[in-house]
mmCIF file of C-alpha atoms and ligand atoms in Angstrom:
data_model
loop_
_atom_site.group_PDB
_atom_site.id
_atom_site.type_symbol
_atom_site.label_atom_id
_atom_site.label_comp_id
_atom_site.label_asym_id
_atom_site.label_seq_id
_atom_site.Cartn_x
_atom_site.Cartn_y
_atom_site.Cartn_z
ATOM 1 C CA UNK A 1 -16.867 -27.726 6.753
ATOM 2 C CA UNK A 2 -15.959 -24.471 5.850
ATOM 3 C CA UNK A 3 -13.492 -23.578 2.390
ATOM 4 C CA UNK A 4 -9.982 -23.035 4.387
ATOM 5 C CA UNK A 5 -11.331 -24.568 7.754
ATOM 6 C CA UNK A 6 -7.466 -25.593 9.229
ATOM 7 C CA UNK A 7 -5.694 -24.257 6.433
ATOM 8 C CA UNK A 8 -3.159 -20.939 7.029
ATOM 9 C CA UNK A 9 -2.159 -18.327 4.711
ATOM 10 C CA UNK A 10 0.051 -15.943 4.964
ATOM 11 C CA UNK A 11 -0.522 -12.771 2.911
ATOM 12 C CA UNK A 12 2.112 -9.842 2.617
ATOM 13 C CA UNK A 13 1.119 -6.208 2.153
ATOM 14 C CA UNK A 14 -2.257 -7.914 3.836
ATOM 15 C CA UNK A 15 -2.428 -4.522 5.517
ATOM 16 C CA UNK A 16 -4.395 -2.654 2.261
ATOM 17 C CA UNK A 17 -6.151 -3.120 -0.873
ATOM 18 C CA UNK A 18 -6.020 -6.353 -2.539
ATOM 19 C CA UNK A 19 -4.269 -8.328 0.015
ATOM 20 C CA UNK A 20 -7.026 -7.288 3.311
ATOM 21 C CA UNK A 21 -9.589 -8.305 1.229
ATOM 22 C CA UNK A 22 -8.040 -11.619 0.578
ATOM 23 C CA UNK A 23 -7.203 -11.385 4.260
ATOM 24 C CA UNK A 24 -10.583 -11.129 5.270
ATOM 25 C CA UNK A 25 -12.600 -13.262 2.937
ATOM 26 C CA UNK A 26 -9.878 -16.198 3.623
ATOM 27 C CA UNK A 27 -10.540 -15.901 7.645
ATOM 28 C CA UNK A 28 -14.655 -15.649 6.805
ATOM 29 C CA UNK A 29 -14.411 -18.891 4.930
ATOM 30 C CA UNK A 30 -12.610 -20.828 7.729
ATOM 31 C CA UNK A 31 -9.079 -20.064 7.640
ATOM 32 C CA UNK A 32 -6.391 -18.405 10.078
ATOM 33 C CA UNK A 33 -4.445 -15.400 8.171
ATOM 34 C CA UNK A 34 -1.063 -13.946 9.340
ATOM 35 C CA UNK A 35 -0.975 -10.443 7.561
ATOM 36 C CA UNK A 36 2.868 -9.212 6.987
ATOM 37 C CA UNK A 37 3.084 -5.826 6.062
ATOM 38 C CA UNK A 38 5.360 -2.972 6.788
ATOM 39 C CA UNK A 39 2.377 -0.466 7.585
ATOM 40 C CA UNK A 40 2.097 -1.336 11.514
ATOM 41 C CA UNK A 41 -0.553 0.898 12.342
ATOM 42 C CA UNK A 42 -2.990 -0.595 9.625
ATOM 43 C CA UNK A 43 -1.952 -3.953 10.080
ATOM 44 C CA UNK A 44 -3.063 -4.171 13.206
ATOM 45 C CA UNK A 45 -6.100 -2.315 13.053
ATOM 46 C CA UNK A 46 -6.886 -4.694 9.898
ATOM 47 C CA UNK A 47 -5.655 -7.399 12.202
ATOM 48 C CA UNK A 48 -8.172 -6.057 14.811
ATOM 49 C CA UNK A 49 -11.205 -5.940 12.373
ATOM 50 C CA UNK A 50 -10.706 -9.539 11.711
ATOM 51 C CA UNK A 51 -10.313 -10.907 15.248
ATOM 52 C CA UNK A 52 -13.325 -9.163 16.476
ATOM 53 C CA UNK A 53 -15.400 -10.570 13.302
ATOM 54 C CA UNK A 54 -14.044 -14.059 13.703
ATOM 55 C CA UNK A 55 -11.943 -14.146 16.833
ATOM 56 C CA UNK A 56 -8.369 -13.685 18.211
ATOM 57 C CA UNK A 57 -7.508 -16.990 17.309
ATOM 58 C CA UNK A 58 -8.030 -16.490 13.146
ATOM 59 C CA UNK A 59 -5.638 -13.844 12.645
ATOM 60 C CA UNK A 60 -2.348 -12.373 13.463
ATOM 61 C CA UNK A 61 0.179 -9.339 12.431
ATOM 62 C CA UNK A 62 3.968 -9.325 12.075
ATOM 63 C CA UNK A 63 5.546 -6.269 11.248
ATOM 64 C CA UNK A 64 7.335 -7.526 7.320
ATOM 65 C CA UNK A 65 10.010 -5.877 5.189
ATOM 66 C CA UNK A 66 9.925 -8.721 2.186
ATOM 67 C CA UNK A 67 12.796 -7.112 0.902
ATOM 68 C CA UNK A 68 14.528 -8.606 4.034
ATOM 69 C CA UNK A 69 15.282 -12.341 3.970
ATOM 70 C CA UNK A 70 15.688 -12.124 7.864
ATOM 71 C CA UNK A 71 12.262 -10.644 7.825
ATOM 72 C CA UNK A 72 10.979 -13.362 5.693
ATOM 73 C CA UNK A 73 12.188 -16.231 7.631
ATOM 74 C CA UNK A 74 10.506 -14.387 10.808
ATOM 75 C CA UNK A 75 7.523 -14.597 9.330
ATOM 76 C CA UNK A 76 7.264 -18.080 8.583
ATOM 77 C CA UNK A 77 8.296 -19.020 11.821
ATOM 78 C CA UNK A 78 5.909 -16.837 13.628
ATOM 79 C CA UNK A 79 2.910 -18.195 11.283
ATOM 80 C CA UNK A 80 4.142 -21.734 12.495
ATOM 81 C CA UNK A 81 4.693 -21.008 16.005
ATOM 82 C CA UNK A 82 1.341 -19.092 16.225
ATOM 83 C CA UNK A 83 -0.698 -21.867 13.743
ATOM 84 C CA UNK A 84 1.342 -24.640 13.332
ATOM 85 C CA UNK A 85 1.228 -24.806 9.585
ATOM 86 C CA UNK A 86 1.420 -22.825 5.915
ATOM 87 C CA UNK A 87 -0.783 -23.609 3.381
ATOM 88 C CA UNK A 88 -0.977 -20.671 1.189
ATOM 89 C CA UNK A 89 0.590 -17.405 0.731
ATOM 90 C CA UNK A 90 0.055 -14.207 -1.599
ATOM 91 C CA UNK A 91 2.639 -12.095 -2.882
ATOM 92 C CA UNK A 92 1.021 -8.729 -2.650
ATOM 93 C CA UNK A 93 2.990 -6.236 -0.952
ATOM 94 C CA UNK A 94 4.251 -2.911 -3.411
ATOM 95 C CA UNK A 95 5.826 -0.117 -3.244
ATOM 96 C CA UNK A 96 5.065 1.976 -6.621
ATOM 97 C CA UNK A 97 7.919 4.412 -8.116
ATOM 98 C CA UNK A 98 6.634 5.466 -11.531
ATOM 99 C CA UNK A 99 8.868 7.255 -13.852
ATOM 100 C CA UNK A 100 10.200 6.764 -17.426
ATOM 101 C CA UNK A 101 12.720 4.293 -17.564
ATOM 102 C CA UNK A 102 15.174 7.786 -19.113
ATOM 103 C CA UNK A 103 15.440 9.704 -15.723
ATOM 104 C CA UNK A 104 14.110 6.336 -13.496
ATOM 105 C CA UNK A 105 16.946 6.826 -10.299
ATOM 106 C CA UNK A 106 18.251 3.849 -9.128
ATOM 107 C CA UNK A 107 16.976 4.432 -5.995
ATOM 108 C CA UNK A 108 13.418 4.015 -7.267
ATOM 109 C CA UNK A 109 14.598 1.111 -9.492
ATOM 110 C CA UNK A 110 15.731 -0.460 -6.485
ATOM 111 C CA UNK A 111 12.820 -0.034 -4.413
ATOM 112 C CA UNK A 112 10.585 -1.482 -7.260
ATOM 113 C CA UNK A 113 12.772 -4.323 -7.743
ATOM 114 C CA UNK A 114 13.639 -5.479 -3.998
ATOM 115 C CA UNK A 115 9.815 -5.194 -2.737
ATOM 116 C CA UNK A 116 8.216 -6.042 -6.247
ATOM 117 C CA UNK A 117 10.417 -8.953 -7.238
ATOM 118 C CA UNK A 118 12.675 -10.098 -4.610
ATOM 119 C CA UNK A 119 10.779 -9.920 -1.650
ATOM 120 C CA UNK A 120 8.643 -12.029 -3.949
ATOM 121 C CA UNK A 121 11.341 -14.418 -4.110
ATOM 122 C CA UNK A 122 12.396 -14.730 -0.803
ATOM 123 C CA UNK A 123 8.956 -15.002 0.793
ATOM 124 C CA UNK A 124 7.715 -17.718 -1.835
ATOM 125 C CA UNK A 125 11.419 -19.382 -0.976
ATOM 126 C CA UNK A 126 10.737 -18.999 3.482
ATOM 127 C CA UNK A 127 7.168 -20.541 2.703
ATOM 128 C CA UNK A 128 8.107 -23.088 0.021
ATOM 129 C CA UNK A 129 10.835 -24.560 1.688
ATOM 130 C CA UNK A 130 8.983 -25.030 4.962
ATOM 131 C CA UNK A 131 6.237 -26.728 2.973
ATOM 132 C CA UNK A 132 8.629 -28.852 1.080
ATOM 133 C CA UNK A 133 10.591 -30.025 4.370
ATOM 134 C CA UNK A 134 7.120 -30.854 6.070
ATOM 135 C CA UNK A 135 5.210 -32.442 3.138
ATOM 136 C CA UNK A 136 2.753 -30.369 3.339
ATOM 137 C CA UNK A 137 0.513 -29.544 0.203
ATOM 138 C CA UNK A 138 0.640 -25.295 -0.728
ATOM 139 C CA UNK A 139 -0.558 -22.266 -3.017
ATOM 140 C CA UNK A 140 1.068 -19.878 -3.819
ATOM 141 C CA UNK A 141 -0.376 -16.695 -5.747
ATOM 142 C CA UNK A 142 2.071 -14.014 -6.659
ATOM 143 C CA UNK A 143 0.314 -10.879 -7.685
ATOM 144 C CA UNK A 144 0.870 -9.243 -10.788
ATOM 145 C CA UNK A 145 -1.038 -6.836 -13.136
ATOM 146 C CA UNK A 146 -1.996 -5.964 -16.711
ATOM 147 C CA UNK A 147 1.494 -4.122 -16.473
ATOM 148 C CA UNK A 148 3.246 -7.515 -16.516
ATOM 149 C CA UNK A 149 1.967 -8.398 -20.172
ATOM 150 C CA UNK A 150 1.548 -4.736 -21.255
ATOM 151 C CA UNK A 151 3.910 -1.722 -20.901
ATOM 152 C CA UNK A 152 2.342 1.404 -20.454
ATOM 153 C CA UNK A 153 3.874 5.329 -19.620
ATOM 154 C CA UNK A 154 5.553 5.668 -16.813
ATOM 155 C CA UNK A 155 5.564 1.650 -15.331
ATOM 156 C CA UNK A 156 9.009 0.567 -17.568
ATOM 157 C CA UNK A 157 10.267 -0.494 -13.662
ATOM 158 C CA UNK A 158 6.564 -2.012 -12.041
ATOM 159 C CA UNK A 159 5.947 -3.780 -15.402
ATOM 160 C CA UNK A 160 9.082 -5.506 -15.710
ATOM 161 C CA UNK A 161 8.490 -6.183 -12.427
ATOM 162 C CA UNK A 162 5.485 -7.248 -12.480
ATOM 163 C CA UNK A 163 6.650 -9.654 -15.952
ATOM 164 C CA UNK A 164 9.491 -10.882 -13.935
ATOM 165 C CA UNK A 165 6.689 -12.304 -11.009
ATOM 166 C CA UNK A 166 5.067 -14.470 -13.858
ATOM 167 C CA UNK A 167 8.303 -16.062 -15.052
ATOM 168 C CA UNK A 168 9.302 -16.601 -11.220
ATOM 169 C CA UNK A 169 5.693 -18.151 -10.299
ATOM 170 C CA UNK A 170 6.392 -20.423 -13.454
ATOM 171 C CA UNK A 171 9.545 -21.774 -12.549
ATOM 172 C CA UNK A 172 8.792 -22.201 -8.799
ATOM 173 C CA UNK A 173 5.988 -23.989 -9.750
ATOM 174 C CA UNK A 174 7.391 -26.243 -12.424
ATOM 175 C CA UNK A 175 10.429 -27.200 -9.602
ATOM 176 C CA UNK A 176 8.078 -27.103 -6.971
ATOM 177 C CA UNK A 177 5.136 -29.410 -8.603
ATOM 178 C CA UNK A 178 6.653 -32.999 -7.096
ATOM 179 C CA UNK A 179 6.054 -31.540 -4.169
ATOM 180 C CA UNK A 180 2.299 -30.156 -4.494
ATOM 181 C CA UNK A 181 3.280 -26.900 -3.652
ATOM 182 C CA UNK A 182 1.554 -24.585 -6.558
ATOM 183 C CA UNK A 183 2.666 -21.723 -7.797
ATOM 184 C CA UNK A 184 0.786 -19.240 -9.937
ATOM 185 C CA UNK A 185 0.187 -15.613 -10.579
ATOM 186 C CA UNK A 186 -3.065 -13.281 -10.921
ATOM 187 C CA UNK A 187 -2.504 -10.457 -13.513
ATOM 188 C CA UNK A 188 -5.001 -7.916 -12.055
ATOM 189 C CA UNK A 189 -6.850 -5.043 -13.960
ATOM 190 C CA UNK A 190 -7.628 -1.736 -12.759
ATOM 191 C CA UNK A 191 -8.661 -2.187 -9.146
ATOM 192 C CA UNK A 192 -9.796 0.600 -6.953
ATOM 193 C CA UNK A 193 -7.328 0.155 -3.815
ATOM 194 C CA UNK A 194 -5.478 3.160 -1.803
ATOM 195 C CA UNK A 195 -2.192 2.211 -3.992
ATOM 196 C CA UNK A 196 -4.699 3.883 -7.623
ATOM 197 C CA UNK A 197 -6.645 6.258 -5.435
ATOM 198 C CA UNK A 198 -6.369 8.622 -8.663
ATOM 199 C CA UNK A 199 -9.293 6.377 -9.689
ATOM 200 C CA UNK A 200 -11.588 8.586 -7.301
ATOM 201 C CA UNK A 201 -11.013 11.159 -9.935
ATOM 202 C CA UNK A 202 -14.506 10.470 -11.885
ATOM 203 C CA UNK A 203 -13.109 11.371 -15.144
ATOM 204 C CA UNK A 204 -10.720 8.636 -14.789
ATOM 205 C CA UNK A 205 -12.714 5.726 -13.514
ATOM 206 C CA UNK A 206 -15.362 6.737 -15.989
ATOM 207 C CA UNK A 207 -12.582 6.498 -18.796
ATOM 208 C CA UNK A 208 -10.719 3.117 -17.685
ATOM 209 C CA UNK A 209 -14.370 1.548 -17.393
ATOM 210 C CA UNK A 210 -15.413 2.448 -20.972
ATOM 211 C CA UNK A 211 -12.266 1.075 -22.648
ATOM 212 C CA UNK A 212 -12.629 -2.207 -20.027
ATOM 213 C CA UNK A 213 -15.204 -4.829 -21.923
ATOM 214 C CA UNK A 214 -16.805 -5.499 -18.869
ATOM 215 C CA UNK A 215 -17.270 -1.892 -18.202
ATOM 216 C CA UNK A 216 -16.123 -1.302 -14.924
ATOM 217 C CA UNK A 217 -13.120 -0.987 -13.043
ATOM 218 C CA UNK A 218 -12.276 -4.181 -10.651
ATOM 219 C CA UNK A 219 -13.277 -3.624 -6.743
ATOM 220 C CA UNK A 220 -10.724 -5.763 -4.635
ATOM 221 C CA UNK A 221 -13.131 -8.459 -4.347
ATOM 222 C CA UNK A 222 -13.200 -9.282 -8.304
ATOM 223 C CA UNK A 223 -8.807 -10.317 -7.434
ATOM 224 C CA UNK A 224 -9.373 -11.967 -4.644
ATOM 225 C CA UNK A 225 -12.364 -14.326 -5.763
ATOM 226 C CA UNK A 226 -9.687 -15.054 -7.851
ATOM 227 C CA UNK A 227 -6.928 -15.440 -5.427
ATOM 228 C CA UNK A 228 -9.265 -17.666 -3.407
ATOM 229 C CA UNK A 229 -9.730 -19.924 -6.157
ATOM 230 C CA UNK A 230 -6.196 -20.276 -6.699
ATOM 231 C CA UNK A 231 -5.859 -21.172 -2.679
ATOM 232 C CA UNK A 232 -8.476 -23.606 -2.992
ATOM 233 C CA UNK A 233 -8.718 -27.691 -3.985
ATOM 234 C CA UNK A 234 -11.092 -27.010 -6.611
ATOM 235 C CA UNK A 235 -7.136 -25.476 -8.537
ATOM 236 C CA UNK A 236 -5.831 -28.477 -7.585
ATOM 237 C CA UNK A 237 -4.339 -29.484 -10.999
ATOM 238 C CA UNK A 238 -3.335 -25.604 -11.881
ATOM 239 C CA UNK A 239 0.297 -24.765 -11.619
ATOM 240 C CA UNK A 240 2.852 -22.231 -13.124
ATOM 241 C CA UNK A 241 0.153 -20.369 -14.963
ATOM 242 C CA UNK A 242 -0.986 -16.786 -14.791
ATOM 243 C CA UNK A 243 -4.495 -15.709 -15.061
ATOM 244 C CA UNK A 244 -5.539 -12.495 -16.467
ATOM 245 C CA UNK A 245 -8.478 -10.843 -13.853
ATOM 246 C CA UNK A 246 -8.821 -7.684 -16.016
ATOM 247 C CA UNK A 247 -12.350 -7.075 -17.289
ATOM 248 C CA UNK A 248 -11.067 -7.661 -20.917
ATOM 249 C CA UNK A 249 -8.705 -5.371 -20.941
ATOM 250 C CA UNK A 250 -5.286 -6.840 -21.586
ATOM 251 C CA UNK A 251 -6.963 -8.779 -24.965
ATOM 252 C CA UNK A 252 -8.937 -5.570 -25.590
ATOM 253 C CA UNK A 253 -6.339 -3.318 -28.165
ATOM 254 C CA UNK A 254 -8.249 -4.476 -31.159
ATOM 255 C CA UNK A 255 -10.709 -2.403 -30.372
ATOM 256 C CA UNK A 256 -9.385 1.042 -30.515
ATOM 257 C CA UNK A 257 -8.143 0.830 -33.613
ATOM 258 C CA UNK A 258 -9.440 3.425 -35.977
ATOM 259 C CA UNK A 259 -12.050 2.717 -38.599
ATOM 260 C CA UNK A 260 -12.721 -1.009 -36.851
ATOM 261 C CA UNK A 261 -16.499 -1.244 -35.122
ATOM 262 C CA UNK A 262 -17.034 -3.570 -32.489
ATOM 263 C CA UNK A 263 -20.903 -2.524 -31.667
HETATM 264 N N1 NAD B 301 -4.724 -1.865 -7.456
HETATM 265 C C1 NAD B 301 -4.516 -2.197 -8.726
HETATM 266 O O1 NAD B 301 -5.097 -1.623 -9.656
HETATM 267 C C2 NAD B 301 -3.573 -3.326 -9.074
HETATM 268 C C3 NAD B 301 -3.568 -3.771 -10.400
HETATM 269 C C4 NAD B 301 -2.710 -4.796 -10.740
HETATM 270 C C5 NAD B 301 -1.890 -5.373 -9.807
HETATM 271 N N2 NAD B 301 -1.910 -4.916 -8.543
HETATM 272 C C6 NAD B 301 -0.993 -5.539 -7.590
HETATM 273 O O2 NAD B 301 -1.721 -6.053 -6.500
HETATM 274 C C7 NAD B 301 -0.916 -5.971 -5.322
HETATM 275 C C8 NAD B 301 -1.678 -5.240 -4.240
HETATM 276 O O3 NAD B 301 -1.989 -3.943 -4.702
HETATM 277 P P1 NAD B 301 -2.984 -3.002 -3.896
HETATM 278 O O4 NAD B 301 -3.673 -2.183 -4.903
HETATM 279 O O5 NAD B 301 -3.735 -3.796 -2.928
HETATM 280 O O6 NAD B 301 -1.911 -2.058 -3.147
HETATM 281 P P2 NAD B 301 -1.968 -1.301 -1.741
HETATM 282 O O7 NAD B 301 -1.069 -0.130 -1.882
HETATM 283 O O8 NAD B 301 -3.378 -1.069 -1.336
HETATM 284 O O9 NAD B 301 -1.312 -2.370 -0.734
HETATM 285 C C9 NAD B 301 0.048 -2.657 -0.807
HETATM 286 C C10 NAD B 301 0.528 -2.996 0.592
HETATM 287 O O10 NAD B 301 1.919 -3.379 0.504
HETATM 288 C C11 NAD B 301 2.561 -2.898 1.678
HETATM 289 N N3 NAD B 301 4.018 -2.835 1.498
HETATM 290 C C12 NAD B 301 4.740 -1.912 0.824
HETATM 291 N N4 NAD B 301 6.048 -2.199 0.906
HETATM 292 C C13 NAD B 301 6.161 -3.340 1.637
HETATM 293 C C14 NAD B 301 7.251 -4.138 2.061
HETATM 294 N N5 NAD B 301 8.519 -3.795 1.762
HETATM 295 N N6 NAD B 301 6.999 -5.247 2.788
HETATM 296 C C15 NAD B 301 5.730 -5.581 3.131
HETATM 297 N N7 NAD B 301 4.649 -4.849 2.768
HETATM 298 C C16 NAD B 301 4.864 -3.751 2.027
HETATM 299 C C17 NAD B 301 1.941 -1.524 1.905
HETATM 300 O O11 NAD B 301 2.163 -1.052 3.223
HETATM 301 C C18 NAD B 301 0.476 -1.827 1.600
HETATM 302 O O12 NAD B 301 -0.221 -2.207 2.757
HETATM 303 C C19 NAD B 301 0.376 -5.279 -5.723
HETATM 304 O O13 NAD B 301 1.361 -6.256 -5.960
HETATM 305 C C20 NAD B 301 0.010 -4.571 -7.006
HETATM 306 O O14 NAD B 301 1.113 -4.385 -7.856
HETATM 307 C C21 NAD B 301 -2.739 -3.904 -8.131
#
């Protein structure tokens, strides 16, 4: 018996980075994946990948706005009409729109807060509710970073977003709990995806892993383990709680202070 053998997840912005990775590690340990994303050309040749590792049957792609409640609903009644259930779903899908908050346009505020936080809402509200009105048992992971607990330059928008996703994961999952549908969110480090490709830049990676403890930058893998966990029965008894998956880094600002030696 495999880890997610008849268990479904549904995983937005599945199309790249963080959330394919999940996507794909979900599907090798048993389960059936519907990736949402609004990239239609790489959703389906991630979709592809998957069904020709694991067959047809294990994975699926609808095209997904989450910043559209229509396209939210659609979703969750595609995943049921093409697996007849919804166990888990991650919140990953992003748009990024960096600026200081002084000249941020409200455009770009927009964009961070409809696909950041409210698609967020309305996806974990299409899947919730369907698991709620057919008793079945759920996990939710909403993804959100070392920006949620920390601001840093440019991010006054994706960090407030990215607080905001804790605080929602908490209260879904404190109204939610009667109803053993979890709900929790991942706080993710560093992690070399297409969405921080300036982390090919040696000088940078090299620079982010020496002031990470652990020394490295994450690899999508190190979030999804994590993500996985979250999915699983063995976080049975872990709701509304966010877990840091950062190396070190968010408890790490002790250490640069000046004249303080940690080696
Ligand atoms: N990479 C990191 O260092 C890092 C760190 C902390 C947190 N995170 C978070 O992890 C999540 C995944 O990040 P990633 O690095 O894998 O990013 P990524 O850019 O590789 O993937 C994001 C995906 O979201 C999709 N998307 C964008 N707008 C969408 C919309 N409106 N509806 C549906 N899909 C949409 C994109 O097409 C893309 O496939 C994000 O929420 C991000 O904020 C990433």
């Amino acid at each position: 018996m495999s880890r997610f053998s008849d268990k479904v997840a549904i995983i937005t912005g599945g199309a790249s980075g963080i959330g394919k990775k999940t996507a794909e590690m979900f599907v090798e340990q048993g389960g059936k994946v519907l990736i949402g994303d609004i990239d239609e050309d790489a959703g389906k040749i991630v979709s592809l990948e998957i069904a020709k590792k694991f067959g047809k049957d294990s994975v699926s792609y609808i095209y997904l706005d989450v910043s559209n409640p229509e396209h939210c609903k659609s979703a969750v009644d595609f995943a049921i009409s093409e697996f007849g259930s919804i166990n888990c779903l991650l919140n990953s899908a992003i748009k990024m729109a960096p600026g200081m908050l002084k000249d941020l346009s409200l455009k770009d505020w927009n964009t961070m807060v409809n696909i950041g936080l409210t698609g967020t809402f309305l996806m974990t509200q299409a899947a919730g509710r369907w698991m709620i009105e057919n008793k079945t048992p759920g996990s939710i992971v909403n993804m959100s970073s070392i920006g949620g607990r920390q601001p840093y330059g440019m991010s006054g928008a994706y960090s407030t977003v990215k607080a905001a996703v804790i605080m929602l994961a908490e209260h879904f999952g404190i109204e939610w709990g009667g109803h053993n549908v979890r709900v929790n969110s991942i706080c993710a480090g560093h992690t070399e995806t297409p969405l921080t490709a300036y982390l090919k830049d040696p000088e940078i990676k090299k620079g982010r892993s020496e002031v990470t403890p652990l020394q490295r930058v994450a690899q999508p893998i190190d979030i999804a383990n994590g993500i996985l966990f979250l999915f699983s029965e063995e976080a049975d008894y872990i709701t509304a709680t966010a877990i840091d998956i950062d190396g070190g880094i968010t408890k790490s600002v002790m250490n640069h202070m000046p004249g303080r030696k940690w080696k």
